[in-house]
Short mmCIF file of C-alpha atoms and ligand atoms in Angstrom, two decimals:
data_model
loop_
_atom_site.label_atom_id
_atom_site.label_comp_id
_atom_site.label_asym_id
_atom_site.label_seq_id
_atom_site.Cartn_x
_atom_site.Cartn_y
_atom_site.Cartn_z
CA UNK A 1 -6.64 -1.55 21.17
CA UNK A 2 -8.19 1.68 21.91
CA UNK A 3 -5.55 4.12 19.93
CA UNK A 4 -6.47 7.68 18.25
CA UNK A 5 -5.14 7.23 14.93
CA UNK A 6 -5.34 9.90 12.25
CA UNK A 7 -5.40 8.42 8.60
CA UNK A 8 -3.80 10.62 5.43
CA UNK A 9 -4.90 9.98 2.19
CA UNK A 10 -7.86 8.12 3.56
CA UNK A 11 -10.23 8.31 0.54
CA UNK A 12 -7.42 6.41 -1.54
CA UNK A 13 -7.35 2.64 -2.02
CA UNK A 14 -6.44 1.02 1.15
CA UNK A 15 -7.73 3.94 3.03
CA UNK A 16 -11.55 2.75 4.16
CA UNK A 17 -10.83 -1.13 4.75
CA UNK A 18 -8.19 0.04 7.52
CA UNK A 19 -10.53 2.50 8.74
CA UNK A 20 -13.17 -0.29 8.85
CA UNK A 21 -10.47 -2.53 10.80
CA UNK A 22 -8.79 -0.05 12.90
CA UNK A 23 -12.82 1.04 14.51
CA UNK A 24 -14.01 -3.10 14.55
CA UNK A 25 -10.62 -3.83 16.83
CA UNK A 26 -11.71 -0.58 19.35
CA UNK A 27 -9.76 2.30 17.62
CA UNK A 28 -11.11 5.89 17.08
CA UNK A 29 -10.13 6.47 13.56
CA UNK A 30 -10.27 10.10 12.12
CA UNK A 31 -10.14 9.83 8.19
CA UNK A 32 -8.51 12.90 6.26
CA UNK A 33 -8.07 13.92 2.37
CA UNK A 34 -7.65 16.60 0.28
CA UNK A 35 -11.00 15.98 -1.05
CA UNK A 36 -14.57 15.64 0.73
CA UNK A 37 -16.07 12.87 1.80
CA UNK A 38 -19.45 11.95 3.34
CA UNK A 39 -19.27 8.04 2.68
CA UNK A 40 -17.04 6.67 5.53
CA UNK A 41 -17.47 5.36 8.77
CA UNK A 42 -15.73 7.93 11.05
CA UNK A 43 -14.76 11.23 11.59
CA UNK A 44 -13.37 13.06 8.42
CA UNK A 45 -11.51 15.99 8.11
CA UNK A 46 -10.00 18.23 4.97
CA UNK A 47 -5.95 18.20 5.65
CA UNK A 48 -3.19 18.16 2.63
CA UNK A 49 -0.27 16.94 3.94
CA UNK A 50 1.57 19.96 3.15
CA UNK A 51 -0.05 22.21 5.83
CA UNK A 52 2.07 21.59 8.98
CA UNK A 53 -0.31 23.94 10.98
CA UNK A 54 -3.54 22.04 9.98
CA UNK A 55 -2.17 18.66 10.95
CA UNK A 56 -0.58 20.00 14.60
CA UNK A 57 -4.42 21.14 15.12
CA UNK A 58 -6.09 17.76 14.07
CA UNK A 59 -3.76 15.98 16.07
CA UNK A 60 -4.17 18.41 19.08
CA UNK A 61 -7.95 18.38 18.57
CA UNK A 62 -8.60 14.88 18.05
CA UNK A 63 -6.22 13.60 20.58
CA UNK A 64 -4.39 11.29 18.40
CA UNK A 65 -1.50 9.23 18.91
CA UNK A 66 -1.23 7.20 15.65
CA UNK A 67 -0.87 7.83 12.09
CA UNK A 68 -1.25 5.97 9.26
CA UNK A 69 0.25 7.83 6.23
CA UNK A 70 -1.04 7.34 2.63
CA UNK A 71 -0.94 10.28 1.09
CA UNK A 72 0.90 9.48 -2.20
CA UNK A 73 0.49 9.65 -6.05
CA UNK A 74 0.88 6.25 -7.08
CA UNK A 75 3.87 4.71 -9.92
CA UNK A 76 2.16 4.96 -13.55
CA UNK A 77 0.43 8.92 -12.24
CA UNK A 78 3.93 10.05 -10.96
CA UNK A 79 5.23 9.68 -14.23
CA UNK A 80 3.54 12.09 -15.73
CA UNK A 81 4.38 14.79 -12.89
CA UNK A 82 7.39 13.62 -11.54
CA UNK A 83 8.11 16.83 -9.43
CA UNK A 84 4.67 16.71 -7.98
CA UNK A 85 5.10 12.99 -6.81
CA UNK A 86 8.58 13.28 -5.41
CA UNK A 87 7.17 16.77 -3.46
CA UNK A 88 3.53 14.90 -2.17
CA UNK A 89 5.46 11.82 -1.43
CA UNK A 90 8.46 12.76 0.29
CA UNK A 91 7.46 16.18 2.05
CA UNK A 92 3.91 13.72 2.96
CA UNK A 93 6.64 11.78 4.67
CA UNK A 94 8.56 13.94 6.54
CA UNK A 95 5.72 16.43 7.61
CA UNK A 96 3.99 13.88 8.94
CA UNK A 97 6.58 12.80 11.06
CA UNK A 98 7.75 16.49 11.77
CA UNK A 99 3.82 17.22 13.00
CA UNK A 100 3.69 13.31 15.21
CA UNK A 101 7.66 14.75 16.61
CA UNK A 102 5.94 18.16 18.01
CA UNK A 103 3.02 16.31 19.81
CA UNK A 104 5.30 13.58 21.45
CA UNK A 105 3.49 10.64 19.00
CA UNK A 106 5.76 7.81 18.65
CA UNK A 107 4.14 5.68 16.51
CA UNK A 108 3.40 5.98 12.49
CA UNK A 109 2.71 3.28 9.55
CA UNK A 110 3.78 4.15 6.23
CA UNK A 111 3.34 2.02 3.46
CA UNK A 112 6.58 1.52 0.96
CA UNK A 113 5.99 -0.34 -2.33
CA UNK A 114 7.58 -3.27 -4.99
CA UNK A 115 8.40 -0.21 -6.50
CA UNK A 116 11.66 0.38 -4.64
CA UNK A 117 13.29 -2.37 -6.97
CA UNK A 118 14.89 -2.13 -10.32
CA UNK A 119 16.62 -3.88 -12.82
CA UNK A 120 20.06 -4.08 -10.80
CA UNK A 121 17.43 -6.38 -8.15
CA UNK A 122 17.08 -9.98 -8.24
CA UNK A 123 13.42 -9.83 -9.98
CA UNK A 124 12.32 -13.69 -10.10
CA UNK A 125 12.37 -13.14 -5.97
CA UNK A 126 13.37 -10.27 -4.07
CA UNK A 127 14.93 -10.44 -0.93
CA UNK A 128 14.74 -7.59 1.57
CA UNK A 129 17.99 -5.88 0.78
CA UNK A 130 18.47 -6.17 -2.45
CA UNK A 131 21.14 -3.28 -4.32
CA UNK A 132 17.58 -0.96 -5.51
CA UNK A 133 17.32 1.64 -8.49
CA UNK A 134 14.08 1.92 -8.87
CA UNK A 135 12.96 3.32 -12.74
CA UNK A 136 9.85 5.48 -11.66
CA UNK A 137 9.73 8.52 -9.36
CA UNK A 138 7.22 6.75 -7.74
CA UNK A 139 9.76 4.45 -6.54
CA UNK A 140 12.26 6.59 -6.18
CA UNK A 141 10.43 8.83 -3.44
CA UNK A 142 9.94 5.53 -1.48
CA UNK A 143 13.48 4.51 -1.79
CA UNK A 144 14.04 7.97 0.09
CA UNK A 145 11.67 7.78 2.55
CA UNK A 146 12.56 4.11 2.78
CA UNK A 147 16.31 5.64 3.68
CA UNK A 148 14.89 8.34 5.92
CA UNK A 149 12.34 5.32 7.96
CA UNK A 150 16.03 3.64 8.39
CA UNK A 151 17.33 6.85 10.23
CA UNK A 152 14.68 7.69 12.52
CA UNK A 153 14.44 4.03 13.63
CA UNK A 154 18.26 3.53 13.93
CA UNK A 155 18.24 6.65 15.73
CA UNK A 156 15.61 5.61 18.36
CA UNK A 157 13.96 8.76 17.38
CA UNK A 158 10.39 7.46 16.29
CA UNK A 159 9.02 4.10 15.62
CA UNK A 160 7.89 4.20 12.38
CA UNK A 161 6.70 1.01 10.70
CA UNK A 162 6.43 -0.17 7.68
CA UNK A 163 5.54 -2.79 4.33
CA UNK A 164 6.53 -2.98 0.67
CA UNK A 165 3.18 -3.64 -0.64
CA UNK A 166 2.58 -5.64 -3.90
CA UNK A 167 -0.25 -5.05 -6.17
CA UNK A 168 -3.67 -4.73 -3.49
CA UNK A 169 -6.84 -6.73 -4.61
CA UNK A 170 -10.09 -5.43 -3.05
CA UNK A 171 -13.71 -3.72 -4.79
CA UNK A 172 -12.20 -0.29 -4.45
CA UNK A 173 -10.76 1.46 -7.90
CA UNK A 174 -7.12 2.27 -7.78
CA UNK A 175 -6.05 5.49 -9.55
CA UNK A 176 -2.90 5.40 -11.37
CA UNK A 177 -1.00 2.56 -10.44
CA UNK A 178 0.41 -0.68 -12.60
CA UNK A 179 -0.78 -3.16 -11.04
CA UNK A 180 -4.43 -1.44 -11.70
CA UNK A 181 -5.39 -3.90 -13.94
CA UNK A 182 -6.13 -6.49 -11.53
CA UNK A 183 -9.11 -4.95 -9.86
CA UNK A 184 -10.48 -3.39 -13.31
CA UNK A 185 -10.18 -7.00 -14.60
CA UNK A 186 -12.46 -8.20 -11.53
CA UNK A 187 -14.72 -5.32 -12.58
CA UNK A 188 -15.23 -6.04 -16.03
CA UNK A 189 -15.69 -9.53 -15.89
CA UNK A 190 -18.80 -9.00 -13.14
CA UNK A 191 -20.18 -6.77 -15.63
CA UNK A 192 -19.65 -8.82 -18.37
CA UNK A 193 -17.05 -6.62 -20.69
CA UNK A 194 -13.77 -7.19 -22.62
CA UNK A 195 -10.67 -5.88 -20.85
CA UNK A 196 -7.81 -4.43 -22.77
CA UNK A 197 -4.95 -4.54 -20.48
CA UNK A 198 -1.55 -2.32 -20.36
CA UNK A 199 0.53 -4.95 -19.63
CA UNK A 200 1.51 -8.12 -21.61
CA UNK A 201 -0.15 -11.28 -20.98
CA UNK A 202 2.33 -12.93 -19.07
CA UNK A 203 3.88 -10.25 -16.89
CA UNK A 204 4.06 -11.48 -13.53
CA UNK A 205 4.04 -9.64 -10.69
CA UNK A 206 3.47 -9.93 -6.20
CA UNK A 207 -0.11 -9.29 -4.94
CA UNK A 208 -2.55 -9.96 -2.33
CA UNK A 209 -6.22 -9.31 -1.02
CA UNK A 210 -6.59 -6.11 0.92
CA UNK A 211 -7.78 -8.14 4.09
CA UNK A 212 -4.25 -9.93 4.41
CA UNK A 213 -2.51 -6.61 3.75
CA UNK A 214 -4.68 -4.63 6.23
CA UNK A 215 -4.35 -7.34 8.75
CA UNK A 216 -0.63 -7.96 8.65
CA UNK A 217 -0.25 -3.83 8.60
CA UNK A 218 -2.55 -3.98 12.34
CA UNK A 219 -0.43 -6.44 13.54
CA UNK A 220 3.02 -5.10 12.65
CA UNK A 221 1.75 -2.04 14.57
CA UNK A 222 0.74 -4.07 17.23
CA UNK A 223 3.49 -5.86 17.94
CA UNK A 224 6.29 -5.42 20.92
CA UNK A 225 9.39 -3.22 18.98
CA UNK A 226 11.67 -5.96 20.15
CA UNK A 227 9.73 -7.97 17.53
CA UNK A 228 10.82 -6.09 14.63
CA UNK A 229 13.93 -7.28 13.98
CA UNK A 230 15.06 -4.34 10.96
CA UNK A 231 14.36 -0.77 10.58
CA UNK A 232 13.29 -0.97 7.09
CA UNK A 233 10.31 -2.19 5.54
CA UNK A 234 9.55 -5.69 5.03
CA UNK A 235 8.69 -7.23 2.43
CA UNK A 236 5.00 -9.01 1.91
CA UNK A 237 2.99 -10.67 -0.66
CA UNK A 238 0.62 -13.89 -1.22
CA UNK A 239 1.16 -14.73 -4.35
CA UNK A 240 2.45 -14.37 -7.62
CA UNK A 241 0.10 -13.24 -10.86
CA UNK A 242 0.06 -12.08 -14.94
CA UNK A 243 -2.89 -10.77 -16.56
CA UNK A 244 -3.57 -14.33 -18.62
CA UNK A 245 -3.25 -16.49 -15.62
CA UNK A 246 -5.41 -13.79 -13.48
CA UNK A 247 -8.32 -14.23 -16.58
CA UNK A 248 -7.77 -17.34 -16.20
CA UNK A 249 -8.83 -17.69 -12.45
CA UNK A 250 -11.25 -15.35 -13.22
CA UNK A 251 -12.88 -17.59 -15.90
CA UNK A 252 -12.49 -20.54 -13.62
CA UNK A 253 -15.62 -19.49 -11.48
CA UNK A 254 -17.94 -19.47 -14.69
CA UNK A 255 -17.04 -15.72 -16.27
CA UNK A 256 -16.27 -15.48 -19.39
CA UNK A 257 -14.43 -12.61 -19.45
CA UNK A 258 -11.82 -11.88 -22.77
CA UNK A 259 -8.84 -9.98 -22.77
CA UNK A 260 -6.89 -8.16 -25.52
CA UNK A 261 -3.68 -5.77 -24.88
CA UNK A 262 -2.41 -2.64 -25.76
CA UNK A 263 0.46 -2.07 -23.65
CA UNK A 264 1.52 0.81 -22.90
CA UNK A 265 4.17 2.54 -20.87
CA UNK A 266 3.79 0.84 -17.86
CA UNK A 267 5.25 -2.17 -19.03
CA UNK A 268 8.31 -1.06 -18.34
CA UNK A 269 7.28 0.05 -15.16
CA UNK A 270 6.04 -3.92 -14.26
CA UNK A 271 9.41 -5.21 -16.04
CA UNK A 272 11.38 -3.23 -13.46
CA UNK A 273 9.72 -4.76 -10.30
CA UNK A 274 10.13 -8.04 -8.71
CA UNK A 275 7.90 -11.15 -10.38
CA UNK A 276 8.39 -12.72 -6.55
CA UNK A 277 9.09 -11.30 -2.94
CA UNK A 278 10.75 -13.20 -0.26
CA UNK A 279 8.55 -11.81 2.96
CA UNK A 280 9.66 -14.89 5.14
CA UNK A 281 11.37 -12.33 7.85
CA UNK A 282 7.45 -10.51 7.89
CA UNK A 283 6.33 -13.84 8.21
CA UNK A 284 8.58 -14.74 11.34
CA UNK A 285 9.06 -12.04 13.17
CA UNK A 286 4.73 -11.13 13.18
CA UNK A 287 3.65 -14.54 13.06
CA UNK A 288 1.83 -13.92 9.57
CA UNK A 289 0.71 -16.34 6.98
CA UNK A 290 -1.83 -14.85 4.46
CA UNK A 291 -5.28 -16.09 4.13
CA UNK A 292 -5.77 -15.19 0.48
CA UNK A 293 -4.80 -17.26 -2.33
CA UNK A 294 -4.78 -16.39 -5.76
CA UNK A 295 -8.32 -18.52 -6.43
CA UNK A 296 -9.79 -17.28 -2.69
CA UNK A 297 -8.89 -13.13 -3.61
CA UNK A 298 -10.43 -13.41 -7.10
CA UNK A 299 -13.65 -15.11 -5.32
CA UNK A 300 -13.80 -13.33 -2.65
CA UNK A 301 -13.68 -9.60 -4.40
CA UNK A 302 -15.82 -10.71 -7.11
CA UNK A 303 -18.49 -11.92 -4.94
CA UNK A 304 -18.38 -7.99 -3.67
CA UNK A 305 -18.27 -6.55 -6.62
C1 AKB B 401 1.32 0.80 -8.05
O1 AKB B 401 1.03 -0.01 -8.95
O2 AKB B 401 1.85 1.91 -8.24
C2 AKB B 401 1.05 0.40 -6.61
C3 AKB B 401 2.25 -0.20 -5.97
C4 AKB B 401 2.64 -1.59 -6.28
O3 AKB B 401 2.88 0.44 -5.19
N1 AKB B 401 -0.05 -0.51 -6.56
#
């Protein structure tokens, strides 16, 4: 493919299987965070998304013409600092397009989230326009930037592209999300401890194995624009989970992990967002079908853990 592509918030949780991805299918990747890192397969660099001058430099420096934007504090950690989420999240946004606008790049992917819905959506399956108010400011910055993605596409004035991911399976520890608990649960059953979960046994929510979301993200981006048939984000997901059933899959492959619960406030995070997602337009318009199941994530992480 042989693109330049600058990754923000690259030491997150998606941040090192795209970079892994993005450099196996020809792609110089230069990773960036506002912490150090000496672990990753590529260039890294120091750069908050805040300084405007630091990312014109990078971008002038390393020749790049792609970004992949993840800078973001996550649903259940925006709650506590709703001001500082809303300000990383949405000025993340818009800075990064303001700093691809001055150097003529055309081309970003920005990841939205479940967490656009609300209550007033149709929760037991989603459809890509549903009426959204989403309950956390984690949401709510989306929602904006969601809004903002709209304009600049309608407006032919960058290409930015985009998913609503689910809850992300892979051997990397999210930080302050809701649907956490289904990677620590993977972790504590391969080393054989009780989990105590947030969330109620039979809260069901969208997720898939990083591999199908880092693939399908690639392949939006690499698609002909006369492909992508909305300016909005799509929906995507591969399947449909609660913490009992996941134990349950777990166990199913000889663990023997137990769970109790003490739920806690981001239960009524998880009751706000959609149980299902309809991503059949993703599905059409990139020619997408995940590879992951439910059974084939949990196997496939734990055997990596
Ligand atoms: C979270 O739980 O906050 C994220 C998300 C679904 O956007 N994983």
């Amino acid at each position: 493919m042989n693109n330049r592509i600058l990754i923000t918030g690259a030491l997150g949780q998606l941040g090192k299987f795209f970079i892994d991805s993005l450099i196996n299918q020809g792609n110089y990747v230069l990773a960036t965070d506002i912490k150090n890192s000496n672990d990753l397969n590529c260039d890294f660099e120091i750069f908050d998304v805040h300084d405007l001058k630091k990312g014109d430099e990078l971008i002038k420096k390393y020749k790049i013409n792609q970004v992949y934007n993840f800078a973001a504090i996550l649903s259940a950690k925006g709650e506590i600092n709703p001001a500082k989420t809303w300000d990383l999240n949405n000025a993340g946004f818009f800075n990064i397009v303001d700093i691809c606008l001055k150097n003529k790049i055309n081309k970003i992917f920005w990841p939205s989230s479940i967490a656009v819905f609300g209550k007033n959506s149709n929760l037991n399956f989603a459809s890509i326009d549903e009426p959204m108010c989403p309950e956390t400011i984690y949401g709510a910055s989306k929602l904006a930037c969601e809004k903002a993605m709209y304009y600049y596409n309608f407006k032919n004035i960058i290409d930015i592209r985009s998913l609503r991911f689910p809850g992300i399976v892979s051997n990397s520890k999210p930080g302050g999300g809701t649907t956490d608990y289904v990677v620590d649960m993977l972790f504590s059953a391969a080393k054989k401890k009780d989990f105590t979960c947030f969330l109620k046994n039979d809260t069901v929510l969208p997720m898939m194995h990083i591999n199908d979301a880092v693939d399908a993200s690639i392949m939006l981006m690499s698609i002909d624009k006369k492909n992508i048939s909305i300016n909005s984000p799509y929906n995507i997901s591969s399947f449909e989970t609660s913490p009992s059933k996941w134990r349950d899959t777990i166990n199913s492959f000889g663990y023997e992990l137990k769970i109790d619960y003490e739920v806690d406030f981001r239960q009524d995070i998880a009751d706000s967002w959609p149980k299902k997602v309809d991503d059949s337009l993703l599905r059409k318009d990139i020619d997408w079908i995940p590879k992951f199941n439910e059974k084939e994530t949990a196997l496939d992480i734990l055997k990596s853990i």
